[in-house]
Amino acid sequence: EVQLQASGGGLVQAGGSLRLSCAASGFTFDDYAVGWFRQAPGKEREAVSVISNGDGETYYADSVKGRFTISSDHAKNTVYLQMNSLKPEDTAVYYCAAHAFTTARAMVLISPDYDYWGQGTQVTVSS
């Protein structure tokens, strides 16, 4: 059974940090790109960051560059999103998704038709 288990969300003050985790099981981790996406109330879902597990290529949305870092632990089949200097506009439900045999940038372009989606985790940043 394929699973993407997202966790790590919470309530934090502006300027604070959170680390999201996306634990994968049931598929060959190295064959997939895994990304984080977010959706705020009344807004469309947007790509935040993606990593290609095959070659380590990464993608970041302009709004998070320099603040967020995506990484992949192949031993644990887990992708992390370290979020620093959080802003109220980062408040959203964050989802992880996985897609096979694609690059990080290409995964953003084919949104939202991915192989697998995880459940969301709420991130709330207070001002």
Backbone as a chain_set.jsonl record, in Angstrom:
{"seq": "EVQLQASGGGLVQAGGSLRLSCAASGFTFDDYAVGWFRQAPGKEREAVSVISNGDGETYYADSVKGRFTISSDHAKNTVYLQMNSLKPEDTAVYYCAAHAFTTARAMVLISPDYDYWGQGTQVTVSS", "coords": {"N": [[0.845, -1.194, 0.0], [0.596, 2.145, -0.923], [1.793, 4.984, 0.728], [1.871, 8.358, 1.766], [2.879, 10.198, 4.3], [2.294, 13.067, 5.848], [3.605, 15.37, 8.207], [4.254, 17.538, 11.051], [3.308, 20.124, 11.035], [1.94, 23.128, 12.583], [1.358, 25.733, 15.04], [2.976, 28.79, 14.938], [4.934, 31.666, 15.78], [5.47, 34.62, 13.813], [8.569, 34.744, 12.129], [9.506, 32.494, 13.28], [10.271, 28.898, 13.173], [9.586, 25.814, 11.482], [9.589, 22.286, 10.851], [8.617, 20.253, 8.337], [7.647, 16.91, 7.618], [7.603, 14.282, 5.247], [6.784, 11.164, 5.024], [7.403, 8.347, 3.148], [6.095, 5.336, 1.741], [5.752, 2.088, 0.228], [6.483, 2.434, -2.424], [9.165, 2.794, -4.833], [11.411, 4.802, -3.613], [13.619, 6.268, -4.653], [12.996, 6.574, -7.312], [11.295, 8.636, -7.581], [10.139, 12.04, -7.676], [9.533, 14.277, -5.053], [7.321, 16.548, -3.656], [6.382, 19.612, -1.963], [3.373, 21.274, -1.406], [1.058, 23.967, -1.063], [-1.998, 25.273, 0.262], [-3.862, 28.022, 0.84], [-6.68, 29.473, 2.565], [-9.235, 30.281, 0.305], [-7.509, 30.54, -1.794], [-5.611, 29.33, -4.64], [-4.023, 26.11, -4.865], [-0.51, 25.934, -4.516], [2.796, 25.277, -5.718], [5.444, 24.722, -3.523], [8.028, 23.647, -2.917], [10.197, 21.262, -4.413], [11.85, 18.128, -4.668], [13.966, 16.073, -6.545], [14.436, 12.772, -6.138], [16.136, 11.121, -7.494], [18.341, 12.564, -8.63], [18.735, 14.694, -6.991], [17.98, 17.237, -7.715], [16.469, 20.39, -7.123], [13.618, 22.51, -6.553], [12.348, 25.708, -5.85], [9.719, 27.842, -4.893], [9.552, 31.325, -5.657], [8.723, 32.835, -3.515], [9.603, 31.547, -1.25], [12.28, 31.135, -1.391], [15.498, 31.072, 0.012], [14.516, 30.965, 2.564], [13.221, 28.531, 3.033], [14.146, 25.07, 3.055], [14.498, 22.131, 1.276], [14.938, 18.653, 1.731], [16.143, 15.271, 1.478], [15.971, 12.124, 2.949], [17.251, 9.22, 2.224], [17.549, 6.81, 3.504], [15.502, 6.753, 5.31], [13.357, 7.114, 3.72], [12.097, 9.612, 3.542], [11.076, 12.947, 3.066], [11.998, 16.196, 3.879], [10.916, 19.47, 4.838], [12.373, 22.239, 5.763], [11.442, 25.071, 7.337], [12.133, 28.325, 7.754], [12.212, 31.635, 9.233], [9.474, 32.269, 9.151], [6.453, 33.633, 7.805], [3.33, 35.392, 8.177], [1.919, 35.066, 5.778], [2.662, 32.578, 4.968], [0.918, 30.854, 6.053], [-1.092, 28.063, 5.685], [-2.557, 24.996, 4.442], [-0.388, 22.389, 4.135], [0.701, 20.08, 1.741], [2.143, 16.957, 0.737], [3.406, 15.417, -2.217], [4.019, 12.864, -4.674], [5.75, 11.882, -7.614], [6.536, 9.8, -10.326], [9.644, 9.306, -12.029], [10.446, 11.929, -12.912], [11.66, 15.291, -13.215], [12.427, 17.838, -10.782], [11.58, 20.43, -11.557], [9.939, 19.819, -13.732], [7.933, 18.461, -12.463], [6.558, 20.462, -11.168], [5.396, 21.707, -13.353], [3.487, 19.916, -14.291], [1.55, 19.911, -12.458], [-1.796, 19.416, -11.19], [-1.475, 16.675, -11.454], [-0.403, 14.203, -10.097], [1.209, 11.105, -9.105], [0.824, 10.249, -6.459], [-0.682, 11.58, -3.521], [-0.298, 13.005, -0.302], [-1.89, 13.387, 2.941], [-2.944, 16.566, 4.269], [-1.115, 18.974, 6.275], [-1.53, 21.359, 8.753], [-0.238, 24.604, 8.766], [0.211, 27.386, 10.664], [0.925, 30.728, 10.948], [1.395, 33.211, 13.173], [1.039, 36.741, 13.537]], "CA": [[0.0, 0.0, 0.0], [1.356, 3.389, -1.011], [1.432, 6.01, 1.701], [2.657, 9.558, 2.0], [2.409, 10.674, 5.603], [2.821, 14.398, 6.138], [3.503, 15.76, 9.606], [5.136, 18.617, 11.47], [2.67, 21.428, 11.052], [1.605, 23.665, 13.884], [1.198, 27.17, 15.196], [4.259, 29.412, 15.262], [4.945, 33.113, 15.584], [6.253, 35.124, 12.681], [9.991, 34.665, 12.391], [9.819, 31.172, 13.81], [10.626, 27.805, 12.268], [8.941, 24.501, 11.567], [10.089, 21.297, 9.899], [7.625, 19.301, 7.881], [8.153, 15.614, 7.162], [6.745, 13.489, 4.366], [7.298, 9.797, 5.077], [6.882, 7.59, 2.013], [6.194, 3.881, 1.782], [4.989, 1.398, -0.797], [7.008, 2.625, -3.773], [10.624, 2.933, -4.89], [11.626, 6.209, -3.274], [14.606, 6.924, -5.512], [12.437, 6.789, -8.654], [10.257, 9.655, -7.513], [10.279, 13.391, -7.151], [8.57, 14.544, -3.979], [7.178, 17.989, -3.496], [5.473, 20.217, -1.003], [2.417, 22.208, -1.995], [0.252, 24.545, 0.001], [-3.234, 25.94, -0.133], [-4.417, 28.913, 1.846], [-8.118, 29.678, 2.355], [-9.606, 31.166, -0.786], [-6.453, 30.628, -2.807], [-5.289, 28.1, -5.344], [-2.866, 25.387, -4.359], [0.719, 26.33, -5.207], [4.004, 24.502, -5.428], [6.372, 25.387, -2.616], [9.371, 23.129, -3.136], [10.218, 19.888, -4.915], [13.166, 17.521, -4.804], [14.028, 14.851, -7.328], [15.249, 11.844, -5.352], [17.126, 10.475, -8.327], [19.547, 13.349, -8.843], [18.837, 15.756, -6.002], [17.553, 18.535, -8.235], [15.45, 21.017, -6.291], [12.865, 23.66, -7.028], [11.721, 26.514, -4.804], [8.947, 29.004, -5.3], [10.258, 32.566, -5.351], [8.275, 33.361, -2.217], [10.224, 30.846, -0.12], [13.725, 31.014, -1.602], [16.312, 31.644, 1.076], [13.887, 30.706, 3.87], [12.852, 27.118, 3.128], [15.111, 24.126, 2.5], [13.976, 20.784, 1.114], [15.982, 17.633, 1.763], [15.63, 13.914, 1.358], [16.701, 11.082, 3.665], [16.931, 8.001, 1.486], [17.498, 5.689, 4.451], [14.211, 6.792, 5.98], [12.311, 7.377, 2.715], [11.399, 10.787, 4.065], [11.458, 14.261, 2.568], [11.782, 17.233, 4.881], [10.884, 20.869, 4.438], [12.743, 23.116, 6.858], [10.861, 26.388, 7.074], [12.653, 29.339, 8.662], [11.741, 33.011, 9.019], [8.096, 32.134, 8.687], [5.647, 34.835, 7.704], [1.884, 35.081, 8.215], [1.457, 34.629, 4.452], [2.974, 31.159, 4.794], [-0.174, 30.085, 6.631], [-1.78, 27.251, 4.684], [-2.438, 23.548, 4.595], [0.73, 21.905, 3.323], [0.548, 18.711, 1.274], [3.24, 16.425, -0.056], [2.994, 14.602, -3.36], [5.124, 12.166, -5.316], [5.524, 11.537, -9.021], [7.652, 8.968, -10.772], [10.486, 9.553, -13.207], [10.316, 13.31, -13.354], [12.552, 16.235, -12.56], [11.73, 18.715, -9.848], [10.896, 21.511, -12.274], [8.863, 19.247, -14.55], [6.838, 18.098, -11.568], [5.769, 21.675, -10.947], [4.668, 22.037, -14.575], [2.377, 19.001, -14.54], [0.61, 20.012, -11.334], [-1.677, 18.607, -9.975], [-1.689, 15.274, -11.828], [0.682, 13.404, -9.557], [0.874, 9.711, -8.807], [0.358, 10.089, -5.086], [-0.802, 12.734, -2.638], [-0.474, 12.738, 1.114], [-2.879, 14.248, 3.579], [-2.373, 17.87, 4.578], [-0.767, 19.35, 7.637], [-1.811, 22.787, 8.864], [0.79, 25.519, 9.263], [-0.368, 28.68, 10.98], [1.944, 31.662, 11.411], [0.74, 34.377, 13.749], [1.821, 37.984, 13.417]], "C": [[0.88, 1.245, 0.0], [0.842, 4.378, 0.034], [2.417, 7.155, 1.647], [2.083, 10.179, 3.265], [3.079, 12.004, 5.921], [2.616, 14.725, 7.615], [4.404, 16.958, 9.869], [4.523, 19.994, 11.483], [2.362, 21.882, 12.464], [1.422, 25.156, 13.838], [2.532, 27.763, 15.638], [4.15, 30.916, 15.045], [5.779, 33.485, 14.373], [7.73, 35.18, 13.065], [10.446, 33.316, 12.913], [10.091, 30.144, 12.73], [9.763, 26.579, 12.525], [9.639, 23.578, 10.582], [8.981, 20.307, 9.601], [8.319, 18.03, 7.401], [7.125, 14.941, 6.272], [7.364, 12.1, 4.287], [6.617, 8.96, 4.001], [7.055, 6.096, 2.235], [5.374, 3.297, 0.644], [5.427, 1.641, -2.22], [8.513, 2.854, -3.687], [10.993, 4.404, -4.779], [12.533, 6.917, -4.272], [14.087, 7.209, -6.917], [11.495, 7.988, -8.716], [10.809, 11.031, -7.154], [9.178, 13.586, -6.112], [8.514, 16.042, -3.744], [6.227, 18.37, -2.389], [4.651, 21.284, -1.705], [1.589, 22.782, -0.865], [-0.98, 25.218, -0.57], [-3.765, 26.732, 1.045], [-5.909, 29.106, 1.566], [-8.383, 30.684, 1.239], [-8.581, 31.304, -1.881], [-6.235, 29.287, -3.478], [-4.087, 27.42, -4.691], [-1.637, 25.77, -5.173], [1.867, 25.415, -4.803], [4.932, 25.327, -4.558], [7.809, 24.951, -2.907], [9.277, 21.672, -3.542], [11.655, 19.403, -4.928], [13.038, 16.252, -5.626], [14.963, 13.886, -6.613], [16.324, 11.15, -6.185], [18.423, 11.25, -8.428], [19.693, 14.528, -7.884], [18.443, 17.134, -6.487], [16.44, 19.086, -7.352], [14.798, 22.193, -7.002], [12.303, 24.371, -5.8], [10.882, 27.606, -5.449], [9.703, 30.269, -4.886], [9.93, 33.063, -3.947], [8.957, 32.698, -1.026], [11.733, 30.707, -0.275], [14.486, 31.737, -0.495], [15.743, 31.422, 2.465], [13.593, 29.223, 4.088], [13.946, 26.266, 2.501], [14.469, 22.754, 2.446], [15.143, 19.803, 1.119], [15.33, 16.264, 1.787], [16.534, 12.952, 2.106], [16.329, 9.749, 3.027], [16.851, 6.787, 2.405], [16.137, 5.603, 5.125], [13.051, 6.994, 5.016], [11.442, 8.566, 3.134], [11.972, 12.056, 3.437], [11.075, 15.29, 3.621], [11.685, 18.605, 4.223], [11.167, 21.702, 5.683], [12.286, 24.52, 6.519], [11.332, 27.36, 8.151], [12.076, 30.707, 8.317], [10.306, 33.027, 8.498], [7.343, 33.448, 8.773], [4.171, 34.462, 7.783], [1.356, 34.582, 6.867], [1.863, 33.199, 4.116], [1.881, 30.267, 5.378], [-0.962, 29.375, 5.544], [-1.807, 25.801, 5.163], [-1.36, 23.096, 3.617], [0.526, 20.424, 3.016], [1.859, 18.255, 0.641], [2.668, 15.508, -1.138], [4.225, 13.976, -3.978], [4.75, 11.803, -6.741], [6.764, 10.84, -9.549], [8.365, 9.546, -11.985], [10.291, 10.95, -13.777], [11.354, 14.167, -12.647], [11.731, 17.125, -11.635], [10.941, 19.789, -10.596], [9.746, 20.978, -13.116], [7.672, 18.872, -13.688], [5.951, 19.309, -11.297], [4.878, 21.949, -12.153], [3.464, 21.142, -14.794], [1.355, 19.004, -13.413], [-0.826, 20.07, -11.839], [-1.779, 17.1, -10.236], [-0.528, 14.395, -11.392], [0.224, 11.991, -9.235], [0.242, 9.569, -7.423], [0.327, 11.437, -4.362], [-0.888, 12.248, -1.195], [-1.587, 13.607, 1.674], [-2.208, 15.568, 3.952], [-1.989, 18.013, 6.034], [-0.862, 20.87, 7.733], [-0.608, 23.53, 9.434], [0.129, 26.877, 9.463], [0.718, 29.568, 11.577], [1.231, 32.92, 11.909], [1.663, 35.59, 13.671], [2.126, 38.593, 14.77]], "O": [[1.791, 1.378, 0.818], [-0.361, 4.577, 0.198], [3.624, 6.961, 1.504], [0.937, 10.628, 3.286], [4.272, 12.061, 6.223], [1.583, 14.396, 8.197], [5.21, 17.343, 9.023], [5.171, 20.949, 11.911], [2.504, 21.121, 13.421], [1.34, 25.768, 12.773], [3.141, 27.291, 16.598], [3.361, 31.377, 14.219], [6.678, 32.749, 13.967], [8.092, 35.601, 14.163], [11.643, 33.038, 12.975], [10.137, 30.459, 11.541], [9.283, 26.348, 13.635], [10.214, 24.034, 9.594], [8.477, 19.618, 10.489], [9.422, 18.068, 6.855], [5.923, 15.025, 6.52], [8.343, 11.885, 3.573], [5.389, 8.88, 3.956], [8.031, 5.649, 2.838], [4.429, 3.918, 0.157], [4.814, 1.113, -3.148], [9.06, 3.077, -2.608], [10.894, 5.155, -5.749], [12.247, 8.039, -4.688], [14.681, 8.007, -7.641], [10.963, 8.314, -9.777], [11.799, 11.162, -6.434], [8.051, 13.12, -6.277], [9.543, 16.71, -3.646], [5.394, 17.581, -1.942], [5.166, 22.083, -2.488], [1.435, 22.149, 0.179], [-1.001, 25.666, -1.717], [-4.075, 26.183, 2.102], [-6.349, 28.917, 0.432], [-7.833, 31.786, 1.229], [-8.758, 32.1, -2.803], [-6.623, 28.243, -2.954], [-3.253, 28.065, -4.056], [-1.721, 25.915, -6.392], [1.898, 24.861, -3.704], [5.173, 26.503, -4.835], [8.691, 25.784, -3.116], [8.402, 20.937, -3.084], [12.576, 20.182, -5.174], [12.118, 15.457, -5.429], [16.158, 14.156, -6.495], [17.309, 10.65, -5.642], [19.501, 10.665, -8.324], [20.669, 15.274, -7.959], [18.561, 18.106, -5.742], [15.575, 18.341, -6.891], [15.361, 22.781, -7.925], [11.847, 23.739, -4.847], [11.292, 28.218, -6.435], [10.409, 30.273, -3.878], [10.781, 33.648, -3.276], [8.901, 33.22, 0.087], [12.397, 30.205, 0.632], [14.156, 32.863, -0.123], [16.431, 31.67, 3.455], [13.706, 28.722, 5.207], [14.594, 26.68, 1.539], [13.952, 22.265, 3.451], [16.209, 20.092, 0.575], [14.142, 16.117, 2.074], [17.749, 12.97, 1.909], [15.242, 9.218, 3.253], [16.142, 5.828, 2.095], [15.673, 4.516, 5.47], [11.894, 7.042, 5.435], [10.213, 8.511, 3.079], [13.185, 12.211, 3.299], [9.977, 15.258, 4.177], [12.297, 18.858, 3.186], [10.305, 21.852, 6.549], [12.71, 25.089, 5.513], [10.969, 27.228, 9.319], [11.521, 30.903, 7.237], [9.985, 33.716, 7.53], [7.558, 34.259, 9.675], [3.805, 33.326, 7.483], [0.44, 33.761, 6.828], [1.451, 32.666, 3.086], [1.923, 29.048, 5.21], [-1.442, 30.003, 4.599], [-1.168, 25.438, 6.15], [-1.421, 23.39, 2.423], [0.222, 19.625, 3.901], [2.598, 19.063, 0.078], [1.6, 14.915, -0.985], [5.336, 14.485, -3.83], [3.604, 11.465, -7.04], [7.892, 11.237, -9.258], [7.758, 10.185, -12.845], [10.01, 11.125, -14.963], [11.863, 13.791, -11.592], [10.502, 17.156, -11.704], [9.77, 20.025, -10.299], [8.695, 21.613, -13.205], [6.528, 18.957, -14.133], [4.73, 19.184, -11.209], [3.734, 22.374, -11.996], [2.499, 21.567, -15.428], [0.416, 18.207, -13.406], [-1.069, 20.729, -12.849], [-2.13, 16.337, -9.336], [0.237, 13.902, -12.222], [-0.968, 11.714, -9.11], [-0.748, 8.858, -7.247], [1.182, 12.299, -4.564], [-1.481, 11.207, -0.912], [-2.151, 14.45, 0.976], [-0.98, 15.645, 3.94], [-2.465, 17.283, 6.903], [-0.33, 21.583, 6.882], [-0.038, 23.133, 10.45], [-0.444, 27.442, 8.531], [1.349, 29.218, 12.575], [0.549, 33.602, 11.144], [2.887, 35.475, 13.732], [2.773, 39.637, 14.845]]}, "num_chains": 1, "name": "protein.A"}
